[in-house]
PDB file of C-alpha atoms in Angstrom:
ATOM      1  CA  MET A  15      -7.243 -91.566  37.298  1.00 94.00           C
ATOM      2  CA  THR A  16     -10.985 -91.334  37.203  1.00 96.00           C
ATOM      3  CA  PRO A  17     -11.914 -88.110  35.669  1.00 95.00           C
ATOM      4  CA  PRO A  18     -14.820 -86.315  36.858  1.00 96.00           C
ATOM      5  CA  GLY A  19     -18.348 -87.396  35.130  1.00 96.00           C
ATOM      6  CA  TRP A  20     -16.505 -90.472  33.809  1.00 97.00           C
ATOM      7  CA  THR A  21     -18.795 -93.501  33.597  1.00 96.00           C
ATOM      8  CA  PRO A  22     -18.613 -96.663  35.915  1.00 95.00           C
ATOM      9  CA  GLY A  23     -17.150 -99.729  34.534  1.00 94.00           C
ATOM     10  CA  LEU A  24     -15.659 -97.604  31.667  1.00 97.00           C
ATOM     11  CA  THR A  25     -11.720 -98.329  31.709  1.00 97.00           C
ATOM     12  CA  LEU A  26      -9.668 -96.837  28.734  1.00 98.00           C
ATOM     13  CA  ARG A  27      -6.028 -97.403  28.158  1.00 98.00           C
ATOM     14  CA  VAL A  28      -4.731 -94.253  25.999  1.00 98.00           C
ATOM     15  CA  ALA A  29      -1.629 -93.354  24.607  1.00 98.00           C
ATOM     16  CA  VAL A  30      -0.747 -89.891  23.773  1.00 98.00           C
ATOM     17  CA  ILE A  31       1.908 -88.882  21.539  1.00 98.00           C
ATOM     18  CA  ALA A  32       2.422 -85.115  21.059  1.00 98.00           C
ATOM     19  CA  ASP A  33       5.185 -82.971  19.546  1.00 98.00           C
ATOM     20  CA  ILE A  34       6.990 -85.623  17.119  1.00 98.00           C
ATOM     21  CA  HIS A  35       8.983 -82.436  15.157  1.00 98.00           C
ATOM     22  CA  VAL A  36      10.404 -85.194  12.494  1.00 98.00           C
ATOM     23  CA  CYS A  37      13.786 -83.869  11.345  1.00 97.00           C
ATOM     24  CA  GLU A  38      17.219 -84.800  10.941  1.00 96.00           C
ATOM     25  CA  PRO A  39      19.075 -85.255  13.148  1.00 96.00           C
ATOM     26  CA  TRP A  40      16.990 -85.071  16.411  1.00 95.00           C
ATOM     27  CA  MET A  41      13.890 -86.848  15.313  1.00 97.00           C
ATOM     28  CA  PRO A  42      15.036 -89.194  12.037  1.00 97.00           C
ATOM     29  CA  LEU A  43      12.240 -91.792  10.882  1.00 98.00           C
ATOM     30  CA  ASP A  44      13.946 -94.726  12.638  1.00 98.00           C
ATOM     31  CA  ARG A  45      13.194 -93.001  16.145  1.00 98.00           C
ATOM     32  CA  VAL A  46       9.860 -92.461  14.919  1.00 98.00           C
ATOM     33  CA  ALA A  47       9.499 -96.428  14.119  1.00 98.00           C
ATOM     34  CA  GLU A  48      10.736 -96.983  17.627  1.00 98.00           C
ATOM     35  CA  ILE A  49       8.406 -94.413  18.894  1.00 98.00           C
ATOM     36  CA  VAL A  50       5.449 -96.372  17.268  1.00 98.00           C
ATOM     37  CA  ASP A  51       6.687-100.045  18.672  1.00 98.00           C
ATOM     38  CA  ALA A  52       6.881 -98.497  21.973  1.00 98.00           C
ATOM     39  CA  THR A  53       3.434 -97.406  21.739  1.00 98.00           C
ATOM     40  CA  ASN A  54       2.143-100.469  20.327  1.00 98.00           C
ATOM     41  CA  ALA A  55       4.053-102.216  23.616  1.00 98.00           C
ATOM     42  CA  LEU A  56       1.652-100.421  25.788  1.00 98.00           C
ATOM     43  CA  ALA A  57      -1.227-102.303  24.379  1.00 98.00           C
ATOM     44  CA  PRO A  58      -3.609 -99.163  24.482  1.00 98.00           C
ATOM     45  CA  ASP A  59      -7.102 -99.172  23.715  1.00 98.00           C
ATOM     46  CA  LEU A  60      -6.681 -95.934  21.788  1.00 98.00           C
ATOM     47  CA  VAL A  61      -4.058 -93.926  20.585  1.00 98.00           C
ATOM     48  CA  LEU A  62      -4.085 -89.963  20.407  1.00 98.00           C
ATOM     49  CA  LEU A  63      -1.904 -87.699  18.030  1.00 98.00           C
ATOM     50  CA  LEU A  64      -1.456 -84.303  19.538  1.00 98.00           C
ATOM     51  CA  GLY A  65      -0.139 -82.024  16.609  1.00 98.00           C
ATOM     52  CA  ASP A  66       2.951 -80.692  15.607  1.00 98.00           C
ATOM     53  CA  TYR A  67       4.357 -83.180  13.144  1.00 98.00           C
ATOM     54  CA  PRO A  68       7.162 -81.182  11.245  1.00 97.00           C
ATOM     55  CA  ALA A  69      10.081 -79.671  13.070  1.00 95.00           C
ATOM     56  CA  SER A  70      10.728 -75.914  13.163  1.00 90.00           C
ATOM     57  CA  ARG A  71      13.311 -74.686  10.528  1.00 87.00           C
ATOM     58  CA  THR A  72      15.620 -73.510  13.812  1.00 89.00           C
ATOM     59  CA  VAL A  73      16.343 -76.862  14.687  1.00 93.00           C
ATOM     60  CA  ALA A  74      15.950 -78.895  11.513  1.00 92.00           C
ATOM     61  CA  TRP A  75      19.355 -79.711   9.776  1.00 94.00           C
ATOM     62  CA  HIS A  76      17.591 -81.438   7.092  1.00 94.00           C
ATOM     63  CA  LYS A  77      13.669 -81.687   6.896  1.00 94.00           C
ATOM     64  CA  VAL A  78      11.919 -85.089   6.619  1.00 96.00           C
ATOM     65  CA  PRO A  79       8.862 -85.462   4.063  1.00 96.00           C
ATOM     66  CA  LEU A  80       5.672 -85.304   6.054  1.00 97.00           C
ATOM     67  CA  PRO A  81       4.311 -88.443   3.780  1.00 98.00           C
ATOM     68  CA  ASP A  82       7.606 -90.627   5.045  1.00 98.00           C
ATOM     69  CA  LEU A  83       6.323 -89.533   8.538  1.00 98.00           C
ATOM     70  CA  VAL A  84       2.467 -90.172   8.235  1.00 98.00           C
ATOM     71  CA  ARG A  85       3.410 -93.827   6.668  1.00 98.00           C
ATOM     72  CA  LEU A  86       5.080 -94.919   9.988  1.00 98.00           C
ATOM     73  CA  PHE A  87       1.646 -94.039  11.622  1.00 98.00           C
ATOM     74  CA  ASP A  88       0.076 -96.799   9.527  1.00 97.00           C
ATOM     75  CA  GLY A  89       1.944 -99.198  12.336  1.00 98.00           C
ATOM     76  CA  LEU A  90       0.091 -98.031  15.128  1.00 98.00           C
ATOM     77  CA  LYS A  91      -2.340-100.473  16.477  1.00 97.00           C
ATOM     78  CA  SER A  92      -5.131-100.255  18.949  1.00 98.00           C
ATOM     79  CA  PRO A  93      -8.703-101.667  18.975  1.00 98.00           C
ATOM     80  CA  LEU A  94     -10.376 -97.880  18.851  1.00 98.00           C
ATOM     81  CA  GLY A  95      -7.740 -96.506  16.338  1.00 98.00           C
ATOM     82  CA  THR A  96      -5.788 -93.620  16.096  1.00 98.00           C
ATOM     83  CA  TYR A  97      -7.078 -89.763  15.876  1.00 98.00           C
ATOM     84  CA  ALA A  98      -5.171 -86.497  15.861  1.00 98.00           C
ATOM     85  CA  VAL A  99      -5.611 -82.814  16.080  1.00 98.00           C
ATOM     86  CA  LEU A 100      -3.269 -80.252  14.141  1.00 98.00           C
ATOM     87  CA  GLY A 101      -0.590 -77.981  16.097  1.00 98.00           C
ATOM     88  CA  ASN A 102       0.895 -74.397  15.318  1.00 96.00           C
ATOM     89  CA  HIS A 103       3.658 -76.270  13.310  1.00 97.00           C
ATOM     90  CA  ASP A 104       1.641 -77.836  11.431  1.00 98.00           C
ATOM     91  CA  TRP A 105       0.148 -74.611   9.829  1.00 97.00           C
ATOM     92  CA  TRP A 106       3.364 -72.504   9.867  1.00 95.00           C
ATOM     93  CA  ASP A 107       5.248 -75.315   8.069  1.00 95.00           C
ATOM     94  CA  ASP A 108       2.695 -75.204   5.167  1.00 95.00           C
ATOM     95  CA  ARG A 109       3.469 -72.171   3.149  1.00 93.00           C
ATOM     96  CA  ALA A 110       0.639 -72.216   0.956  1.00 95.00           C
ATOM     97  CA  ALA A 111      -1.846 -72.275   3.845  1.00 94.00           C
ATOM     98  CA  MET A 112       0.253 -69.208   5.379  1.00 93.00           C
ATOM     99  CA  VAL A 113      -0.456 -67.096   2.043  1.00 93.00           C
ATOM    100  CA  ALA A 114      -3.983 -68.133   1.829  1.00 92.00           C
ATOM    101  CA  ARG A 115      -4.994 -68.043   5.362  1.00 92.00           C
ATOM    102  CA  ARG A 116      -6.732 -71.169   5.309  1.00 92.00           C
ATOM    103  CA  GLY A 117      -6.619 -74.885   4.775  1.00 93.00           C
ATOM    104  CA  PRO A 118      -6.550 -77.827   4.966  1.00 96.00           C
ATOM    105  CA  VAL A 119      -2.878 -77.813   5.732  1.00 97.00           C
ATOM    106  CA  GLU A 120      -0.373 -80.915   4.264  1.00 97.00           C
ATOM    107  CA  SER A 121      -0.496 -82.745   7.859  1.00 98.00           C
ATOM    108  CA  HIS A 122      -4.267 -82.630   7.869  1.00 98.00           C
ATOM    109  CA  ARG A 123      -4.642 -84.088   4.135  1.00 98.00           C
ATOM    110  CA  LEU A 124      -1.718 -86.527   4.805  1.00 98.00           C
ATOM    111  CA  LEU A 125      -3.148 -88.143   8.025  1.00 98.00           C
ATOM    112  CA  GLU A 126      -6.696 -88.113   6.737  1.00 98.00           C
ATOM    113  CA  ALA A 127      -5.469 -89.967   3.453  1.00 98.00           C
ATOM    114  CA  ARG A 128      -4.154 -92.897   5.744  1.00 97.00           C
ATOM    115  CA  GLY A 129      -7.247 -93.316   7.599  1.00 97.00           C
ATOM    116  CA  ILE A 130      -6.434 -91.202  10.903  1.00 98.00           C
ATOM    117  CA  PRO A 131      -9.199 -88.673  11.570  1.00 98.00           C
ATOM    118  CA  VAL A 132      -8.270 -85.117  12.301  1.00 98.00           C
ATOM    119  CA  LEU A 133     -10.695 -83.670  14.691  1.00 98.00           C
ATOM    120  CA  ASP A 134     -10.746 -80.325  13.495  1.00 98.00           C
ATOM    121  CA  ASN A 135     -13.445 -78.873  15.987  1.00 98.00           C
ATOM    122  CA  ASP A 136     -15.198 -82.098  15.697  1.00 98.00           C
ATOM    123  CA  ALA A 137     -16.260 -84.892  17.896  1.00 98.00           C
ATOM    124  CA  ARG A 138     -16.836 -89.150  17.574  1.00 98.00           C
ATOM    125  CA  ARG A 139     -18.514 -90.857  19.657  1.00 98.00           C
ATOM    126  CA  LEU A 140     -16.868 -94.052  20.535  1.00 98.00           C
ATOM    127  CA  THR A 141     -17.699 -97.280  22.566  1.00 98.00           C
ATOM    128  CA  LYS A 142     -15.508 -99.223  25.237  1.00 97.00           C
ATOM    129  CA  ASP A 143     -16.940-102.717  26.505  1.00 95.00           C
ATOM    130  CA  GLY A 144     -20.381-101.281  25.532  1.00 96.00           C
ATOM    131  CA  HIS A 145     -19.730 -98.255  27.354  1.00 97.00           C
ATOM    132  CA  PRO A 146     -19.842 -95.025  25.103  1.00 98.00           C
ATOM    133  CA  PHE A 147     -17.595 -91.802  25.537  1.00 98.00           C
ATOM    134  CA  TRP A 148     -17.029 -88.854  23.098  1.00 98.00           C
ATOM    135  CA  LEU A 149     -13.444 -87.988  21.661  1.00 98.00           C
ATOM    136  CA  ALA A 150     -13.542 -84.339  20.637  1.00 98.00           C
ATOM    137  CA  GLY A 151     -10.779 -82.384  19.022  1.00 98.00           C
ATOM    138  CA  LEU A 152     -10.217 -78.358  18.573  1.00 98.00           C
ATOM    139  CA  GLY A 153      -8.737 -76.321  15.573  1.00 98.00           C
ATOM    140  CA  ASP A 154      -5.381 -74.974  16.448  1.00 98.00           C
ATOM    141  CA  GLN A 155      -5.092 -71.731  18.543  1.00 96.00           C
ATOM    142  CA  GLU A 156      -1.931 -70.078  16.740  1.00 95.00           C
ATOM    143  CA  PRO A 157      -2.246 -71.193  13.179  1.00 96.00           C
ATOM    144  CA  PHE A 158      -0.988 -68.000  11.561  1.00 94.00           C
ATOM    145  CA  LEU A 159       2.184 -65.837  11.358  1.00 89.00           C
ATOM    146  CA  PRO A 160       3.604 -63.721  12.679  1.00 85.00           C
ATOM    147  CA  LEU A 161       3.073 -64.555  16.320  1.00 76.00           C
ATOM    148  CA  GLY A 162       1.256 -61.528  16.837  1.00 73.00           C
ATOM    149  CA  ASP A 163      -1.871 -62.661  14.828  1.00 81.00           C
ATOM    150  CA  PRO A 164      -4.659 -63.163  17.426  1.00 85.00           C
ATOM    151  CA  ARG A 165      -6.740 -65.656  15.028  1.00 90.00           C
ATOM    152  CA  SER A 166      -7.472 -68.646  16.514  1.00 95.00           C
ATOM    153  CA  LEU A 167      -9.622 -71.865  14.772  1.00 97.00           C
ATOM    154  CA  ALA A 168     -10.642 -73.417  17.917  1.00 98.00           C
ATOM    155  CA  ASP A 169     -14.588 -73.738  18.483  1.00 98.00           C
ATOM    156  CA  ILE A 170     -15.492 -74.992  21.871  1.00 98.00           C
ATOM    157  CA  PRO A 171     -18.796 -74.311  21.870  1.00 98.00           C
ATOM    158  CA  GLY A 172     -19.140 -75.320  18.019  1.00 98.00           C
ATOM    159  CA  THR A 173     -17.270 -78.875  18.678  1.00 98.00           C
ATOM    160  CA  LEU A 174     -19.468 -79.471  21.842  1.00 98.00           C
ATOM    161  CA  ALA A 175     -22.365 -79.090  20.032  1.00 98.00           C
ATOM    162  CA  ARG A 176     -21.786 -82.101  18.426  1.00 98.00           C
ATOM    163  CA  VAL A 177     -21.646 -84.077  21.701  1.00 98.00           C
ATOM    164  CA  THR A 178     -25.449 -85.391  21.651  1.00 97.00           C
ATOM    165  CA  ASP A 179     -25.476 -87.574  24.887  1.00 97.00           C
ATOM    166  CA  ASP A 180     -24.297 -87.345  28.492  1.00 97.00           C
ATOM    167  CA  ALA A 181     -21.228 -89.918  27.920  1.00 98.00           C
ATOM    168  CA  PRO A 182     -18.063 -88.410  29.152  1.00 98.00           C
ATOM    169  CA  VAL A 183     -15.760 -86.107  26.707  1.00 98.00           C
ATOM    170  CA  LEU A 184     -12.237 -86.463  26.050  1.00 98.00           C
ATOM    171  CA  LEU A 185     -10.803 -83.173  24.540  1.00 98.00           C
ATOM    172  CA  MET A 186      -7.722 -82.953  22.618  1.00 98.00           C
ATOM    173  CA  ALA A 187      -6.478 -79.416  22.378  1.00 98.00           C
ATOM    174  CA  HIS A 188      -2.919 -78.661  20.868  1.00 98.00           C
ATOM    175  CA  GLU A 189      -2.296 -75.655  23.055  1.00 97.00           C
ATOM    176  CA  PRO A 190      -2.876 -75.938  26.712  1.00 96.00           C
ATOM    177  CA  ASP A 191      -3.864 -71.981  26.937  1.00 94.00           C
ATOM    178  CA  ILE A 192      -7.477 -72.490  26.210  1.00 96.00           C
ATOM    179  CA  PHE A 193      -8.038 -74.536  29.073  1.00 97.00           C
ATOM    180  CA  THR A 194      -9.438 -71.626  31.069  1.00 96.00           C
ATOM    181  CA  LYS A 195     -12.459 -71.564  28.542  1.00 97.00           C
ATOM    182  CA  VAL A 196     -12.980 -75.436  28.917  1.00 98.00           C
ATOM    183  CA  PRO A 197     -16.449 -76.048  30.714  1.00 98.00           C
ATOM    184  CA  ARG A 198     -17.144 -78.904  33.306  1.00 97.00           C
ATOM    185  CA  ARG A 199     -18.791 -80.813  30.479  1.00 97.00           C
ATOM    186  CA  VAL A 200     -15.415 -82.132  29.435  1.00 98.00           C
ATOM    187  CA  SER A 201     -13.978 -84.822  31.702  1.00 98.00           C
ATOM    188  CA  LEU A 202     -10.037 -84.493  30.646  1.00 98.00           C
ATOM    189  CA  THR A 203      -8.487 -82.085  28.382  1.00 98.00           C
ATOM    190  CA  LEU A 204      -5.237 -83.367  26.847  1.00 98.00           C
ATOM    191  CA  SER A 205      -2.457 -81.071  25.396  1.00 98.00           C
ATOM    192  CA  GLY A 206       0.909 -80.953  24.384  1.00 97.00           C
ATOM    193  CA  HIS A 207       2.747 -77.653  22.774  1.00 96.00           C
ATOM    194  CA  THR A 208       4.905 -76.772  25.579  1.00 94.00           C
ATOM    195  CA  HIS A 209       7.283 -79.668  25.765  1.00 92.00           C
ATOM    196  CA  GLY A 210       7.269 -79.450  29.387  1.00 89.00           C
ATOM    197  CA  GLY A 211       9.164 -76.042  28.945  1.00 87.00           C
ATOM    198  CA  GLN A 212      11.831 -78.261  27.262  1.00 88.00           C
ATOM    199  CA  ILE A 213      14.452 -77.053  29.922  1.00 86.00           C
ATOM    200  CA  ARG A 214      12.961 -77.755  33.406  1.00 84.00           C
ATOM    201  CA  MET A 215      14.718 -77.156  36.602  1.00 80.00           C
ATOM    202  CA  PHE A 216      13.522 -77.417  39.910  1.00 75.00           C
ATOM    203  CA  GLY A 217      10.144 -78.006  38.797  1.00 75.00           C
ATOM    204  CA  ILE A 218      10.351 -74.660  36.907  1.00 75.00           C
ATOM    205  CA  SER A 219      10.512 -73.629  33.090  1.00 77.00           C
ATOM    206  CA  PRO A 220      12.826 -70.988  32.508  1.00 75.00           C
ATOM    207  CA  ALA A 221      11.472 -70.447  29.010  1.00 69.00           C
ATOM    208  CA  LEU A 222       7.969 -70.101  30.273  1.00 72.00           C
ATOM    209  CA  LEU A 223       8.642 -68.521  33.342  1.00 69.00           C
ATOM    210  CA  GLY A 224       6.543 -65.315  34.212  1.00 63.00           C
ATOM    211  CA  SER A 225       4.318 -65.952  30.986  1.00 68.00           C
ATOM    212  CA  SER A 226       0.785 -66.791  31.234  1.00 67.00           C
ATOM    213  CA  ARG A 227       1.614 -70.289  29.888  1.00 72.00           C
ATOM    214  CA  GLU A 228       3.625 -71.385  32.764  1.00 78.00           C
ATOM    215  CA  ARG A 229       0.816 -72.742  34.894  1.00 83.00           C
ATOM    216  CA  TYR A 230      -0.033 -75.172  31.977  1.00 91.00           C
ATOM    217  CA  ALA A 231       3.565 -75.877  31.408  1.00 90.00           C
ATOM    218  CA  TYR A 232       3.409 -79.718  32.167  1.00 92.00           C
ATOM    219  CA  GLY A 233       1.915 -82.641  33.816  1.00 93.00           C
ATOM    220  CA  HIS A 234      -1.403 -83.177  35.739  1.00 96.00           C
ATOM    221  CA  VAL A 235      -3.454 -79.729  36.321  1.00 96.00           C
ATOM    222  CA  VAL A 236      -6.385 -79.392  38.297  1.00 96.00           C
ATOM    223  CA  GLU A 237      -8.546 -76.063  38.261  1.00 96.00           C
ATOM    224  CA  ASP A 238     -12.414 -75.691  39.739  1.00 94.00           C
ATOM    225  CA  GLY A 239     -12.226 -79.451  39.640  1.00 95.00           C
ATOM    226  CA  ARG A 240     -11.725 -79.620  35.934  1.00 97.00           C
ATOM    227  CA  HIS A 241      -8.672 -81.512  34.771  1.00 98.00           C
ATOM    228  CA  LEU A 242      -5.830 -81.031  32.143  1.00 98.00           C
ATOM    229  CA  ILE A 243      -2.869 -83.277  31.317  1.00 98.00           C
ATOM    230  CA  VAL A 244      -0.073 -81.493  29.297  1.00 97.00           C
ATOM    231  CA  SER A 245       2.361 -83.803  27.716  1.00 97.00           C
ATOM    232  CA  GLY A 246       6.080 -83.232  27.753  1.00 95.00           C
ATOM    233  CA  GLY A 247       6.135 -84.434  24.200  1.00 97.00           C
ATOM    234  CA  LEU A 248       8.973 -86.169  22.003  1.00 98.00           C
ATOM    235  CA  GLY A 249      10.722 -83.873  19.788  1.00 96.00           C
ATOM    236  CA  VAL A 250      12.590 -80.123  20.320  1.00 95.00           C
ATOM    237  CA  SER A 251      11.734 -76.614  18.982  1.00 92.00           C
ATOM    238  CA  LYS A 252      13.394 -73.454  18.715  1.00 88.00           C
ATOM    239  CA  VAL A 253      16.557 -74.927  20.231  1.00 89.00           C
ATOM    240  CA  ALA A 254      17.858 -78.407  19.688  1.00 92.00           C
ATOM    241  CA  VAL A 255      18.095 -79.229  23.691  1.00 90.00           C
ATOM    242  CA  ARG A 256      15.971 -81.258  26.057  1.00 91.00           C
ATOM    243  CA  PHE A 257      16.806 -80.780  29.974  1.00 91.00           C
ATOM    244  CA  GLY A 258      14.879 -81.977  32.651  1.00 90.00           C
ATOM    245  CA  VAL A 259      12.007 -83.080  30.474  1.00 91.00           C
ATOM    246  CA  PRO A 260      12.911 -86.607  29.009  1.00 94.00           C
ATOM    247  CA  PRO A 261      10.735 -87.168  26.027  1.00 96.00           C
ATOM    248  CA  GLU A 262       7.593 -89.087  26.727  1.00 97.00           C
ATOM    249  CA  ILE A 263       4.442 -91.334  25.583  1.00 98.00           C
ATOM    250  CA  VAL A 264       1.664 -90.492  28.087  1.00 98.00           C
ATOM    251  CA  LEU A 265      -0.105 -93.573  28.847  1.00 98.00           C
ATOM    252  CA  LEU A 266      -3.422 -92.731  30.723  1.00 97.00           C
ATOM    253  CA  THR A 267      -5.431 -95.728  32.505  1.00 97.00           C
ATOM    254  CA  LEU A 268      -8.875 -93.910  32.833  1.00 98.00           C
ATOM    255  CA  GLY A 269     -11.462 -95.451  35.097  1.00 96.00           C
ATOM    256  CA  GLN A 270     -11.326 -98.686  37.371  1.00 71.00           C
ATOM    257  CA  ALA A 271     -12.467-102.033  36.381  1.00 53.00           C
ATOM    258  CA  SER A 272     -15.486-103.184  37.801  1.00 46.00           C
ATOM    259  CA  PRO A 273     -15.251-105.380  41.192  1.00 48.00           C
ATOM    260  CA  THR A 274     -15.869-109.105  40.844  1.00 44.00           C
ATOM    261  CA  ALA A 275     -18.548-110.782  42.150  1.00 35.00           C
TER     262      ALA A 275
END
């Protein structure tokens, strides 16, 4: 696709990895290693990690230490590097952060220590073939338990204030709900979180049916000329079942090559 406001001549291959939820037996480390290899085989220019690295306690028979997971991310290879945001489970899994009501959480510390920037209401200016673009990431929207806690860490105005020119913006936001507030200045928003409903039949996700999240359950969404892509992700949460939503690495090819003379 060519998103709105995209620079002519800027072509970008982006691999998106969402909702790994590492745990035994559903997402062991050897499977994560296969995901890393499969991502590299796609030859992306840029790799984006959309959060939720640990699994929920409702599905994990055995917890996998997060340092072991993040160490595998060292194997991700792309010319423009790997960038990350955090998800709700990265917060919920950190008991100290739940008590203190603040981070940085373990996932954040480990990713940064391995050289993977966590864009927490931050933006970075990157360049591909002489064409600049911005990669931005939001803080998590559901960081605190219990689930009724309304506090969100996502700051769209503060994040976009870091964008200092008119180059196109890619925005990472773990939960897609915030898309209603994303301005046209953003060319494309990338989210995970929903697992595509995790169980999906006839294009419907029963777990999300009737909720505000149903409209952003899965795939490419266009509203008012703004574009959102929601990954089905890789792992499981709440129940250890995926049906009708195969685990996926999303590969985006953005823009078109300049015509040859």
